Tab-separated table of C-alpha atoms and ligand atoms in Angstrom:
chain	number	residue	atom	x	y	z
A	1059	MET	CA	4.708	16.630	-7.283
A	1060	LYS	CA	4.235	18.825	-4.036
A	1061	LYS	CA	6.666	21.581	-3.500
A	1062	MET	CA	8.029	21.095	-0.034
A	1063	PRO	CA	8.793	24.142	2.118
A	1064	ASP	CA	12.441	24.615	2.722
A	1065	SER	CA	12.107	24.987	6.555
A	1066	ALA	CA	11.051	21.982	8.606
A	1067	ASP	CA	9.591	23.853	11.403
A	1068	TRP	CA	6.157	24.475	9.919
A	1069	LEU	CA	4.581	21.679	12.022
A	1070	PRO	CA	5.244	21.040	15.689
A	1071	GLY	CA	7.213	17.749	16.079
A	1072	VAL	CA	8.563	17.671	12.555
A	1073	THR	CA	12.262	17.954	12.469
A	1074	HIS	CA	13.274	17.252	8.957
A	1075	PRO	CA	11.843	17.473	5.372
A	1076	GLY	CA	11.524	13.637	5.143
A	1077	GLN	CA	9.153	13.672	7.934
A	1078	MET	CA	7.208	16.458	6.239
A	1079	HIS	CA	6.952	14.414	3.005
A	1080	HIS	CA	5.795	11.443	5.085
A	1081	LEU	CA	3.194	13.452	6.845
A	1082	LEU	CA	1.975	15.173	3.681
A	1083	GLY	CA	1.558	11.599	2.104
A	1084	ILE	CA	-0.583	10.632	5.010
A	1085	LEU	CA	-2.510	13.762	5.111
A	1086	GLU	CA	-3.174	13.494	1.466
A	1087	SER	CA	-4.841	10.050	2.001
A	1088	ARG	CA	-6.674	11.191	5.074
A	1089	ILE	CA	-8.824	14.147	3.621
A	1090	GLN	CA	-12.294	12.662	3.959
A	1091	ASP	CA	-15.152	12.286	1.700
A	1092	PHE	CA	-13.582	13.198	-1.691
A	1093	ASP	CA	-16.613	11.949	-3.437
A	1094	GLN	CA	-18.309	15.298	-2.488
A	1095	ILE	CA	-15.411	17.454	-3.724
A	1096	PRO	CA	-15.645	18.442	-7.389
A	1097	LEU	CA	-12.885	17.285	-9.553
A	1098	PRO	CA	-10.117	19.646	-10.191
A	1099	CYS	CA	-9.273	20.821	-13.794
A	1100	PRO	CA	-7.534	17.720	-15.309
A	1101	SER	CA	-4.583	19.884	-16.052
A	1102	MET	CA	-3.875	20.570	-12.391
A	1103	ASN	CA	-2.430	17.039	-11.910
A	1104	THR	CA	-0.782	16.786	-15.188
A	1105	PRO	CA	2.947	16.891	-15.174
A	1106	SER	CA	4.935	18.380	-18.010
A	1107	PRO	CA	5.949	16.050	-20.837
A	1108	ARG	CA	9.642	16.342	-19.519
A	1109	GLU	CA	8.561	15.456	-16.039
A	1110	ILE	CA	6.664	12.388	-17.322
A	1111	SER	CA	9.750	11.301	-19.339
A	1112	ARG	CA	11.909	11.690	-16.339
A	1113	ARG	CA	9.568	9.665	-14.126
A	1114	LYS	CA	9.199	7.039	-16.659
A	1115	PHE	CA	12.974	6.656	-16.932
A	1116	ILE	CA	13.211	6.506	-13.118
A	1117	ARG	CA	10.543	3.946	-12.706
A	1118	ASN	CA	11.910	1.807	-15.461
A	1119	ALA	CA	15.348	1.827	-13.837
A	1120	SER	CA	13.640	0.985	-10.572
A	1121	LEU	CA	11.572	-1.900	-12.017
A	1122	ALA	CA	14.882	-3.459	-13.533
A	1123	THR	CA	16.254	-3.678	-9.974
A	1124	ALA	CA	15.989	-7.281	-8.905
A	1125	ALA	CA	14.939	-8.167	-5.356
A	1126	THR	CA	13.394	-11.267	-4.130
A	1127	TRP	CA	11.529	-12.361	-0.890
A	1128	THR	CA	10.263	-15.609	0.313
A	1129	LEU	CA	6.766	-16.639	1.174
A	1130	GLY	CA	5.996	-20.280	2.364
A	1131	GLY	CA	9.248	-21.550	0.925
A	1132	ARG	CA	8.636	-19.765	-2.491
A	1133	SER	CA	10.675	-16.949	-3.868
A	1134	TRP	CA	8.688	-13.693	-5.055
A	1135	ALA	CA	10.566	-11.318	-7.280
A	1136	ALA	CA	10.185	-7.583	-6.950
A	1137	ASP	CA	11.612	-7.358	-10.420
A	1138	ALA	CA	8.502	-6.615	-12.366
A	1139	SER	CA	10.301	-5.833	-15.568
A	1140	PRO	CA	9.053	-7.515	-18.773
A	1141	PRO	CA	11.228	-10.056	-20.713
A	1142	ALA	CA	14.142	-8.265	-22.322
A	1143	ALA	CA	12.757	-8.642	-25.944
A	1144	ALA	CA	9.130	-7.774	-24.968
A	1145	PRO	CA	7.603	-5.575	-27.625
A	1146	ALA	CA	5.755	-2.194	-26.636
A	1147	PRO	CA	2.241	-3.068	-25.460
A	1148	VAL	CA	-0.370	-2.839	-28.076
A	1149	LYS	CA	-3.080	-1.869	-25.795
A	1150	LYS	CA	-2.824	-0.651	-22.247
A	1151	LEU	CA	-4.680	-2.559	-19.753
A	1152	GLY	CA	-7.980	-0.755	-18.585
A	1153	VAL	CA	-8.133	-0.090	-14.735
A	1154	ALA	CA	-11.432	0.707	-12.987
A	1155	LEU	CA	-10.973	2.279	-9.552
A	1156	ALA	CA	-13.510	1.069	-7.002
A	1157	GLY	CA	-13.858	3.796	-4.249
A	1158	LEU	CA	-13.033	7.237	-5.150
A	1159	GLY	CA	-11.846	8.381	-1.676
A	1160	GLY	CA	-8.532	10.055	-0.584
A	1161	TYR	CA	-6.077	7.435	-1.847
A	1162	SER	CA	-7.789	7.226	-5.344
A	1163	THR	CA	-8.118	10.797	-5.780
A	1164	GLY	CA	-4.696	11.948	-4.280
A	1165	GLN	CA	-2.539	9.148	-5.502
A	1166	LEU	CA	-3.950	6.627	-7.912
A	1167	ARG	CA	-5.543	8.923	-10.425
A	1168	PRO	CA	-2.354	11.008	-10.868
A	1169	ALA	CA	-0.288	7.933	-11.173
A	1170	LEU	CA	-2.612	6.567	-13.857
A	1171	GLN	CA	-1.678	9.541	-15.900
A	1172	GLU	CA	1.947	8.223	-15.810
A	1173	THR	CA	1.541	4.627	-16.266
A	1174	GLN	CA	2.781	2.856	-19.486
A	1175	PHE	CA	1.081	-0.389	-19.207
A	1176	CYS	CA	-2.466	0.527	-17.770
A	1177	GLN	CA	-4.848	3.402	-17.816
A	1178	LEU	CA	-7.863	4.688	-16.005
A	1179	MET	CA	-10.903	3.352	-17.882
A	1180	GLY	CA	-13.824	3.135	-15.296
A	1181	VAL	CA	-14.927	3.645	-11.787
A	1182	VAL	CA	-17.104	2.010	-9.225
A	1183	THR	CA	-18.762	4.634	-6.973
A	1184	ARG	CA	-21.897	5.211	-4.832
A	1185	ARG	CA	-22.186	8.597	-6.522
A	1186	PRO	CA	-23.017	8.589	-10.281
A	1187	GLU	CA	-22.398	12.332	-10.589
A	1188	VAL	CA	-18.908	11.927	-9.250
A	1189	GLY	CA	-18.343	9.098	-11.569
A	1190	ALA	CA	-19.505	11.362	-14.484
A	1191	GLN	CA	-17.000	14.010	-13.430
A	1192	TRP	CA	-14.168	11.431	-13.448
A	1193	ALA	CA	-15.203	10.147	-16.841
A	1194	GLN	CA	-15.163	13.605	-18.329
A	1195	ALA	CA	-11.834	14.517	-16.596
A	1196	SER	CA	-10.172	11.282	-17.542
A	1197	GLY	CA	-11.646	10.647	-20.871
A	1198	PHE	CA	-13.513	7.283	-20.579
A	1199	PRO	CA	-17.071	6.617	-21.475
A	1200	GLU	CA	-19.936	7.147	-19.002
A	1201	LYS	CA	-20.853	3.444	-19.731
A	1202	ASN	CA	-17.817	2.457	-17.530
A	1203	ILE	CA	-19.302	4.060	-14.441
A	1204	TYR	CA	-20.591	1.259	-12.105
A	1205	ASN	CA	-21.832	1.158	-8.429
A	1206	TYR	CA	-21.302	-1.540	-5.977
A	1207	ASP	CA	-24.569	-3.327	-6.999
A	1208	THR	CA	-23.812	-3.361	-10.678
A	1209	MET	CA	-20.226	-4.826	-10.558
A	1210	ASP	CA	-21.419	-8.033	-12.194
A	1211	GLN	CA	-21.984	-6.047	-15.322
A	1212	LEU	CA	-18.227	-5.408	-15.590
A	1213	ALA	CA	-18.217	-8.881	-17.042
A	1214	GLY	CA	-19.441	-7.600	-20.480
A	1215	ASN	CA	-17.021	-4.647	-20.593
A	1216	PRO	CA	-13.770	-5.282	-22.452
A	1217	ASP	CA	-12.475	-1.792	-21.555
A	1218	ILE	CA	-11.868	-2.957	-18.050
A	1219	ASP	CA	-9.115	-5.561	-17.378
A	1220	ILE	CA	-8.360	-4.753	-13.593
A	1221	VAL	CA	-10.626	-3.627	-10.834
A	1222	TYR	CA	-8.675	-1.812	-8.139
A	1223	VAL	CA	-10.476	-1.985	-4.851
A	1224	VAL	CA	-9.832	1.147	-2.741
A	1225	THR	CA	-12.788	0.981	-0.309
A	1226	PRO	CA	-12.734	0.686	3.487
A	1227	ASN	CA	-10.892	-2.621	4.583
A	1228	GLY	CA	-14.129	-4.386	5.748
A	1229	LEU	CA	-15.609	-3.999	2.273
A	1230	HIS	CA	-12.519	-5.443	0.365
A	1231	ALA	CA	-13.608	-9.071	0.487
A	1232	GLU	CA	-17.102	-8.295	-0.962
A	1233	HIS	CA	-15.838	-5.967	-3.672
A	1234	VAL	CA	-12.795	-8.278	-4.656
A	1235	ILE	CA	-15.073	-11.195	-4.967
A	1236	LYS	CA	-17.564	-9.372	-7.063
A	1237	ALA	CA	-14.889	-8.133	-9.410
A	1238	ALA	CA	-13.315	-11.729	-9.697
A	1239	LYS	CA	-16.799	-13.103	-10.457
A	1240	ALA	CA	-16.997	-10.464	-13.187
A	1241	GLY	CA	-13.792	-12.022	-14.659
A	1242	LYS	CA	-11.507	-9.205	-13.904
A	1243	HIS	CA	-8.008	-9.110	-12.451
A	1244	VAL	CA	-8.045	-7.536	-9.198
A	1245	ILE	CA	-5.761	-5.183	-7.089
A	1246	CYS	CA	-6.893	-4.912	-3.437
A	1247	GLU	CA	-5.621	-2.167	-1.087
A	1248	LYS	CA	-3.953	-3.103	2.039
A	1249	PRO	CA	-4.756	-4.382	4.558
A	1250	MET	CA	-6.139	-7.269	2.362
A	1251	ALA	CA	-9.205	-7.746	4.408
A	1252	ASN	CA	-10.396	-7.717	8.005
A	1253	THR	CA	-9.674	-11.326	8.677
A	1254	VAL	CA	-7.676	-14.350	7.190
A	1255	ALA	CA	-10.922	-16.175	6.666
A	1256	GLU	CA	-12.020	-13.356	4.280
A	1257	CYS	CA	-8.477	-13.394	2.494
A	1258	ASP	CA	-9.087	-17.121	1.952
A	1259	ALA	CA	-12.466	-16.369	0.398
A	1260	MET	CA	-10.973	-13.797	-1.988
A	1261	LEU	CA	-8.046	-16.097	-3.007
A	1262	ALA	CA	-10.547	-18.768	-3.860
A	1263	ALA	CA	-12.778	-16.527	-5.935
A	1264	CYS	CA	-9.815	-15.277	-7.793
A	1265	ARG	CA	-8.484	-18.875	-8.345
A	1266	GLU	CA	-11.886	-20.020	-9.538
A	1267	ALA	CA	-12.100	-17.066	-11.911
A	1268	LYS	CA	-8.573	-17.674	-13.099
A	1269	ARG	CA	-7.775	-14.144	-12.496
A	1270	THR	CA	-4.686	-12.518	-10.442
A	1271	LEU	CA	-5.232	-10.921	-7.152
A	1272	SER	CA	-2.540	-8.277	-6.130
A	1273	ILE	CA	-2.222	-6.286	-3.080
A	1274	GLY	CA	-1.552	-2.471	-2.960
A	1275	TYR	CA	1.930	-3.067	-1.566
A	1276	ARG	CA	3.463	0.011	-3.297
A	1277	LEU	CA	6.639	-0.179	-1.263
A	1278	HIS	CA	7.673	-3.369	-3.049
A	1279	PHE	CA	8.289	-1.075	-6.003
A	1280	ASP	CA	10.202	1.522	-4.059
A	1281	PRO	CA	13.930	1.594	-4.658
A	1282	TYR	CA	14.836	2.116	-1.159
A	1283	HIS	CA	12.875	-0.914	0.076
A	1284	GLN	CA	14.256	-3.024	-2.785
A	1285	LYS	CA	17.689	-1.940	-1.783
A	1286	MET	CA	16.900	-3.081	1.766
A	1287	VAL	CA	15.910	-6.601	0.367
A	1288	GLN	CA	19.076	-6.706	-1.617
A	1289	LEU	CA	21.294	-5.794	1.312
A	1290	ALA	CA	19.565	-8.322	3.593
A	1291	ALA	CA	20.362	-10.984	1.073
A	1292	ASP	CA	23.944	-9.808	0.399
A	1293	PRO	CA	26.320	-12.169	2.493
A	1294	ASN	CA	28.751	-9.153	2.984
A	1295	PHE	CA	26.131	-7.031	4.531
A	1296	GLY	CA	23.176	-9.109	5.904
A	1297	PRO	CA	21.404	-10.932	7.296
A	1298	PHE	CA	19.681	-8.526	9.696
A	1299	THR	CA	18.894	-9.966	13.069
A	1300	LYS	CA	17.428	-6.887	14.912
A	1301	MET	CA	14.772	-4.734	13.430
A	1302	ALA	CA	12.834	-1.820	14.861
A	1303	GLY	CA	10.018	0.144	13.319
A	1304	GLU	CA	7.270	2.633	14.115
A	1305	ASN	CA	4.499	3.995	11.806
A	1306	GLY	CA	1.558	6.109	12.808
A	1307	PHE	CA	-0.302	9.529	12.525
A	1308	THR	CA	-2.500	11.594	14.385
A	1309	LEU	CA	-6.108	10.702	13.425
A	1310	ASN	CA	-8.698	13.442	13.746
A	1311	GLY	CA	-12.435	13.255	13.208
A	1312	ASP	CA	-14.901	10.485	12.831
A	1313	GLN	CA	-14.144	8.225	9.940
A	1314	TRP	CA	-14.535	4.550	9.005
A	1315	ARG	CA	-10.984	3.930	10.196
A	1316	ILE	CA	-12.163	3.930	13.934
A	1317	HIS	CA	-15.313	1.769	13.316
A	1318	HIS	CA	-14.298	-1.811	13.695
A	1319	PRO	CA	-16.740	-3.363	11.128
A	1320	LEU	CA	-15.142	-1.190	8.307
A	1321	SER	CA	-11.681	-1.038	9.526
A	1322	GLY	CA	-11.061	-4.472	11.224
A	1323	GLY	CA	-8.917	-2.642	13.822
A	1324	GLY	CA	-6.985	0.683	14.517
A	1325	PRO	CA	-3.540	1.753	13.522
A	1326	LEU	CA	-2.145	-1.633	13.160
A	1327	MET	CA	-4.404	-2.406	10.190
A	1328	ASP	CA	-3.733	0.984	8.724
A	1329	MET	CA	-0.098	1.947	9.514
A	1330	GLY	CA	1.381	-0.869	11.602
A	1331	ILE	CA	0.993	-3.169	8.651
A	1332	TYR	CA	3.864	-1.389	7.024
A	1333	VAL	CA	6.159	-2.242	9.803
A	1334	VAL	CA	4.969	-5.818	9.744
A	1335	HIS	CA	5.713	-5.975	5.981
A	1336	ALA	CA	8.975	-4.101	6.208
A	1337	ALA	CA	10.269	-6.450	9.054
A	1338	CYS	CA	9.428	-9.676	6.913
A	1339	MET	CA	11.360	-8.071	4.072
A	1340	ALA	CA	14.194	-7.227	6.146
A	1341	ALA	CA	14.284	-10.667	7.749
A	1342	ASN	CA	13.577	-12.306	4.430
A	1343	ALA	CA	11.319	-14.569	6.338
A	1344	ASN	CA	7.951	-14.995	8.046
A	1345	PRO	CA	7.761	-14.663	11.610
A	1346	LEU	CA	7.357	-17.723	13.899
A	1347	ALA	CA	5.631	-15.940	16.882
A	1348	VAL	CA	4.557	-12.630	18.149
A	1349	THR	CA	3.878	-10.813	21.425
A	1350	ALA	CA	1.912	-7.529	21.732
A	1351	THR	CA	0.778	-4.918	24.332
A	1352	GLU	CA	-2.081	-2.468	23.672
A	1353	HIS	CA	-1.425	1.042	25.070
A	1354	ALA	CA	-3.733	2.567	27.571
A	1355	LYS	CA	-6.232	4.720	25.724
A	1356	THR	CA	-5.676	8.520	26.053
A	1357	LYS	CA	-8.884	9.265	23.778
A	1358	PRO	CA	-11.164	6.260	24.878
A	1359	ASP	CA	-14.178	8.241	23.609
A	1360	VAL	CA	-12.612	8.299	20.027
A	1361	PHE	CA	-11.033	4.877	19.884
A	1362	VAL	CA	-14.011	2.950	21.225
A	1363	ASP	CA	-13.720	-0.406	19.511
A	1364	VAL	CA	-10.083	-0.229	17.890
A	1365	GLU	CA	-6.814	0.172	19.570
A	1366	GLU	CA	-5.300	3.615	19.797
A	1367	ALA	CA	-1.710	2.461	19.883
A	1368	LEU	CA	0.026	-0.863	20.140
A	1369	ASP	CA	3.615	-2.287	20.735
A	1370	TRP	CA	4.600	-5.672	19.243
A	1371	THR	CA	7.393	-7.854	18.710
A	1372	MET	CA	8.051	-10.567	15.931
A	1373	GLU	CA	10.260	-13.585	16.320
A	1374	PHE	CA	11.977	-14.821	13.228
A	1375	PRO	CA	13.655	-18.127	12.527
A	1376	GLY	CA	17.290	-17.981	13.536
A	1377	GLY	CA	16.612	-15.701	16.447
A	1378	ALA	CA	16.012	-12.383	14.533
A	1379	VAL	CA	13.581	-10.113	16.368
A	1380	ALA	CA	11.565	-6.949	15.318
A	1381	THR	CA	10.284	-4.560	17.908
A	1382	CYS	CA	7.571	-2.414	16.552
A	1383	GLN	CA	4.899	0.224	17.367
A	1384	THR	CA	1.820	1.793	15.707
A	1385	SER	CA	-0.299	4.654	16.822
A	1386	TYR	CA	-3.182	6.943	15.916
A	1387	VAL	CA	-2.087	9.740	18.258
A	1388	LYS	CA	1.629	10.054	17.121
A	1389	ASN	CA	3.263	11.016	13.900
A	1390	PHE	CA	6.197	8.809	13.199
A	1391	GLY	CA	7.520	6.443	10.379
A	1392	HIS	CA	10.934	5.028	10.962
A	1393	PHE	CA	12.532	1.606	10.345
A	1394	HIS	CA	15.937	0.213	11.300
A	1395	ALA	CA	17.506	-3.137	10.683
A	1396	GLU	CA	20.968	-4.399	11.747
A	1397	GLY	CA	23.188	-7.616	11.721
A	1398	ALA	CA	26.756	-8.395	12.492
A	1399	LYS	CA	28.050	-6.887	9.293
A	1400	GLY	CA	25.829	-3.839	8.600
A	1401	TRP	CA	22.905	-1.618	9.373
A	1402	ILE	CA	20.345	0.339	7.534
A	1403	ASP	CA	18.155	3.067	8.976
A	1404	PHE	CA	15.168	4.858	7.407
A	1405	PRO	CA	14.541	8.108	9.147
A	1406	SER	CA	11.463	8.374	6.829
A	1407	ALA	CA	10.420	4.860	5.835
A	1408	PHE	CA	6.830	4.522	4.571
A	1409	GLY	CA	5.740	7.621	2.713
A	1410	TYR	CA	4.656	8.182	-0.802
A	1411	SER	CA	7.774	10.274	-1.264
A	1412	GLY	CA	10.604	11.586	0.850
A	1413	ILE	CA	11.987	8.121	1.946
A	1414	ARG	CA	15.413	8.426	3.255
A	1415	MET	CA	17.972	5.736	3.933
A	1416	ASN	CA	21.259	5.702	5.732
A	1417	THR	CA	23.453	2.545	5.920
A	1418	SER	CA	26.661	1.567	7.738
A	1419	ASN	CA	28.286	2.104	4.176
A	1420	GLY	CA	26.843	5.557	3.996
A	1421	PRO	CA	23.629	7.169	2.737
A	1422	VAL	CA	21.684	5.752	-0.202
A	1423	THR	CA	19.967	8.124	-2.524
A	1424	PHE	CA	17.573	7.298	-5.441
A	1425	PRO	CA	15.810	9.781	-7.685
A	1426	PRO	CA	12.045	10.470	-6.775
A	1427	LEU	CA	9.713	7.782	-8.151
A	1428	ARG	CA	5.916	7.650	-8.147
A	1429	GLN	CA	5.478	4.384	-6.307
A	1430	GLN	CA	1.801	4.073	-7.307
A	1431	ALA	CA	2.668	4.138	-10.998
A	1432	ALA	CA	5.423	1.707	-10.638
A	1433	HIS	CA	3.045	-0.611	-8.656
A	1434	MET	CA	0.172	-0.520	-11.134
A	1435	ASP	CA	2.630	-0.978	-14.225
A	1436	GLY	CA	4.412	-3.860	-12.458
A	1437	ILE	CA	1.257	-5.597	-11.800
A	1438	ALA	CA	-0.106	-4.870	-15.418
A	1439	GLN	CA	3.249	-6.207	-16.755
A	1440	ALA	CA	2.945	-9.403	-15.085
A	1441	ILE	CA	-0.625	-9.860	-16.073
A	1442	MET	CA	0.323	-9.147	-19.810
A	1443	ALA	CA	3.272	-11.727	-19.429
A	1444	LYS	CA	0.992	-14.224	-17.648
A	1445	LYS	CA	3.351	-14.246	-14.816
A	1446	ASP	CA	2.642	-14.406	-11.054
A	1447	SER	CA	1.700	-11.085	-9.383
A	1448	PRO	CA	4.770	-9.457	-7.935
A	1449	VAL	CA	2.489	-8.606	-4.837
A	1450	PRO	CA	0.217	-11.564	-4.715
A	1451	GLY	CA	-2.954	-12.062	-2.637
A	1452	GLU	CA	-0.980	-14.741	-0.727
A	1453	LEU	CA	1.333	-12.017	0.661
A	1454	GLY	CA	-1.573	-9.985	1.797
A	1455	ARG	CA	-3.012	-13.239	3.700
A	1456	ARG	CA	0.424	-13.775	5.231
A	1457	ASP	CA	0.322	-10.289	6.706
A	1458	MET	CA	-3.335	-10.844	7.999
A	1459	VAL	CA	-2.006	-14.067	9.678
A	1460	ILE	CA	0.645	-11.939	11.457
A	1461	ILE	CA	-1.873	-9.279	12.325
A	1462	GLU	CA	-4.569	-11.506	13.652
A	1463	GLY	CA	-1.707	-13.059	15.810
A	1464	ILE	CA	-0.677	-9.657	17.148
A	1465	TYR	CA	-4.354	-8.890	18.214
A	1466	GLN	CA	-4.625	-12.300	19.708
A	1467	ALA	CA	-1.414	-11.650	21.623
A	1468	ALA	CA	-2.500	-8.192	22.782
A	1469	ALA	CA	-5.717	-9.528	24.006
A	1470	SER	CA	-4.273	-12.592	25.858
A	1471	GLY	CA	-1.009	-11.127	27.067
A	1472	LYS	CA	0.592	-14.287	25.652
A	1473	ARG	CA	3.135	-15.117	23.046
A	1474	VAL	CA	1.221	-16.499	19.832
A	1475	GLU	CA	2.813	-18.885	17.546
A	1476	LEU	CA	1.694	-18.271	13.968
A	1477	LYS	CA	0.273	-20.941	11.572
A	1478	TYR	CA	0.230	-19.950	8.012
A	1479	ALA	CA	-1.359	-22.979	6.560
B	1216	NAD	P1	-11.435	7.139	2.019
B	1216	NAD	O1	-12.341	7.250	3.248
B	1216	NAD	O2	-10.804	8.421	1.642
B	1216	NAD	O3	-12.182	6.435	0.728
B	1216	NAD	C1	-13.074	5.416	0.932
B	1216	NAD	C2	-13.874	5.317	-0.423
B	1216	NAD	O4	-14.614	4.134	-0.259
B	1216	NAD	C3	-14.894	6.567	-0.503
B	1216	NAD	O5	-14.823	7.074	-1.877
B	1216	NAD	C4	-16.280	6.025	-0.118
B	1216	NAD	O6	-17.245	6.609	-0.790
B	1216	NAD	C5	-16.089	4.602	-0.482
B	1216	NAD	N1	-17.070	3.728	0.056
B	1216	NAD	C6	-17.689	2.798	-0.494
B	1216	NAD	N2	-18.527	2.123	0.302
B	1216	NAD	C7	-18.331	2.732	1.524
B	1216	NAD	C8	-19.095	2.491	2.726
B	1216	NAD	N3	-20.016	1.523	2.900
B	1216	NAD	N4	-18.449	3.185	3.886
B	1216	NAD	C9	-17.588	4.139	3.563
B	1216	NAD	N5	-17.009	4.458	2.412
B	1216	NAD	C10	-17.353	3.650	1.325
B	1216	NAD	O7	-10.310	6.120	2.445
B	1216	NAD	P2	-8.896	5.973	1.668
B	1216	NAD	O8	-7.893	6.586	2.573
B	1216	NAD	O9	-9.006	6.223	0.275
B	1216	NAD	O10	-8.624	4.350	2.044
B	1216	NAD	C11	-9.340	3.373	1.243
B	1216	NAD	C12	-8.440	2.060	1.264
B	1216	NAD	O11	-7.177	2.324	0.714
B	1216	NAD	C13	-8.232	1.511	2.639
B	1216	NAD	O12	-8.283	0.036	2.608
B	1216	NAD	C14	-6.842	1.946	3.089
B	1216	NAD	O13	-6.271	1.196	3.891
B	1216	NAD	C15	-6.181	2.001	1.800
B	1216	NAD	N6	-5.062	3.124	1.573
B	1216	NAD	C16	-3.816	2.710	1.103
B	1216	NAD	C17	-2.773	3.603	1.066
B	1216	NAD	C18	-1.524	3.119	0.566
B	1216	NAD	O14	-0.399	3.893	0.635
B	1216	NAD	N7	-1.399	1.966	-0.094
B	1216	NAD	C19	-3.067	4.752	1.350
B	1216	NAD	C20	-4.327	5.272	1.949
B	1216	NAD	C21	-5.315	4.379	1.904
C-alpha cells in the first residue's frame, strides 16, 4: 500500500489525506503506456504474509456484509460470500487480463496476488515482449500470452476461466464478445461500452455462450458503499431523497480518453459514471428521467469531440433527486445523500483507498480493503457457486441507458425520460 504523506498540503487544492488517496488512485490509473515500461521486480508489489492475512481477513469480513440493490424489479446482492459450508476451492479460477495499461498494472495485478479464488494465468496484449515479462513475473506459461487477433484460441486453454477486459471503452464490446465466443466468463471494465446497443450485443454473446458477464464495479465490494446501501434500506435511517455527487480529475496529455471513438465520451464515461452508480445505490432505484448541461469548454483544443465538464440531475421514483457533476479540469470526488431521518457524506467517495464517510449518527470507519481483490474474488466465488454475478452486465447496461440519456439531455437541453427495456 502507498505510504501517504502526513501533511495534506503537498498538492494545491488538496486539503485532506482522503483527497490525496483519491488523487493518487486516479493518478495511478492515468499513467500512460504501461506496455512500454519494464515490469518491476515481482517482490516490489508483494506484501508481507502478515499483511496478506490481514487483508484477507478484512476482505472476508467485508464480503460477509449483506447489501442488496434493485435492477428492473430484481434484487441483486452485494454479499458475494460463498454458502456457509462451502469447502476451500480445489483450484483457483484462472484470469487473463486483456489490456496491460494503468489499471491492470497498478491495481489488478497486485490485487491478483491477494485473491483467494482466482489468480493471474494469462494476458492479452499487443506487445508479446510485455506479455513475456508478465508471464515471467507472475509465473504463468508463455503459451498463455495472446493478442487481440488470437483470442479465439483461448477456447482450447483450460488454464483460463475468466477474461478481464481492461482496454479502452470503445474496444470493450469487441473484446468481451471474443472472450465469450472462446467460452470464457468475462469481466468488463466500466463503462461497459460506448453505447447501449453494444451492451446488448455483449449480453447476447455471453448468454449464447452460457458464460457470465460482470462489470468492474469495485465499489460494490467496498464496505463504505455497502454501508450506504444498508442505511438507505434501513427504515430508521433511509430512504434518501436528496443526493449530490461530483467526481473528476485534471486530465493532462493526449490519450484515448479524449478521443470519442475509443472513449465514447468525456469525464461522464470515465468519472461521472461513479456518481450515476452511487446515486442509484443510494436511491435503491433506477432514475426515471435526467436533465443535463455541458459546461463551456476552457480547453476546446484538448476536448475536441468529448465534453470537458458536465452537470446533470437524476429524478427517481417517489421524488428523490440527485444533483451531479463531472469534470476533466477539476479534482474532486464527493457524495452526499440525505432523507428525513438521516444523512451520509463521503468527503472522499470513489477512490481505490482513503474513502471516508460521515453520517448523522457519527463517522463510520472500516479497515483498509483492496477493492479489486474483493471484486475479483466475489465474481470468482459466484462463478464457482453457479450464482448470478454480483455485478452483472445488466447493471452496466442500466448505467449506459442513464449515460446515453444524460448526453441526449445535454445536447437537446430537454428533460429526457429513460427507457430501460
Ligand atoms: P490505459 O490507457 O492505461 O490502458 C489501456 C490498455 O489497452 C493499454 O495496455 C493499451 O495497450 C491497450 N490497448 C489495446 N488496444 C488498444 C488501442 N487500440 N488503443 C489504445 N490502447 C489499446 O487505460 P486504463 O486506465 O488502464 O483504462 C482501461 C479501462 O479500464 C477503461 O475502460 C477504464 O475506464 C477502466 N478503468 C477502470 C478503473 C476502475 O477503477 N474500475 C480505473 C481505471 C481505468
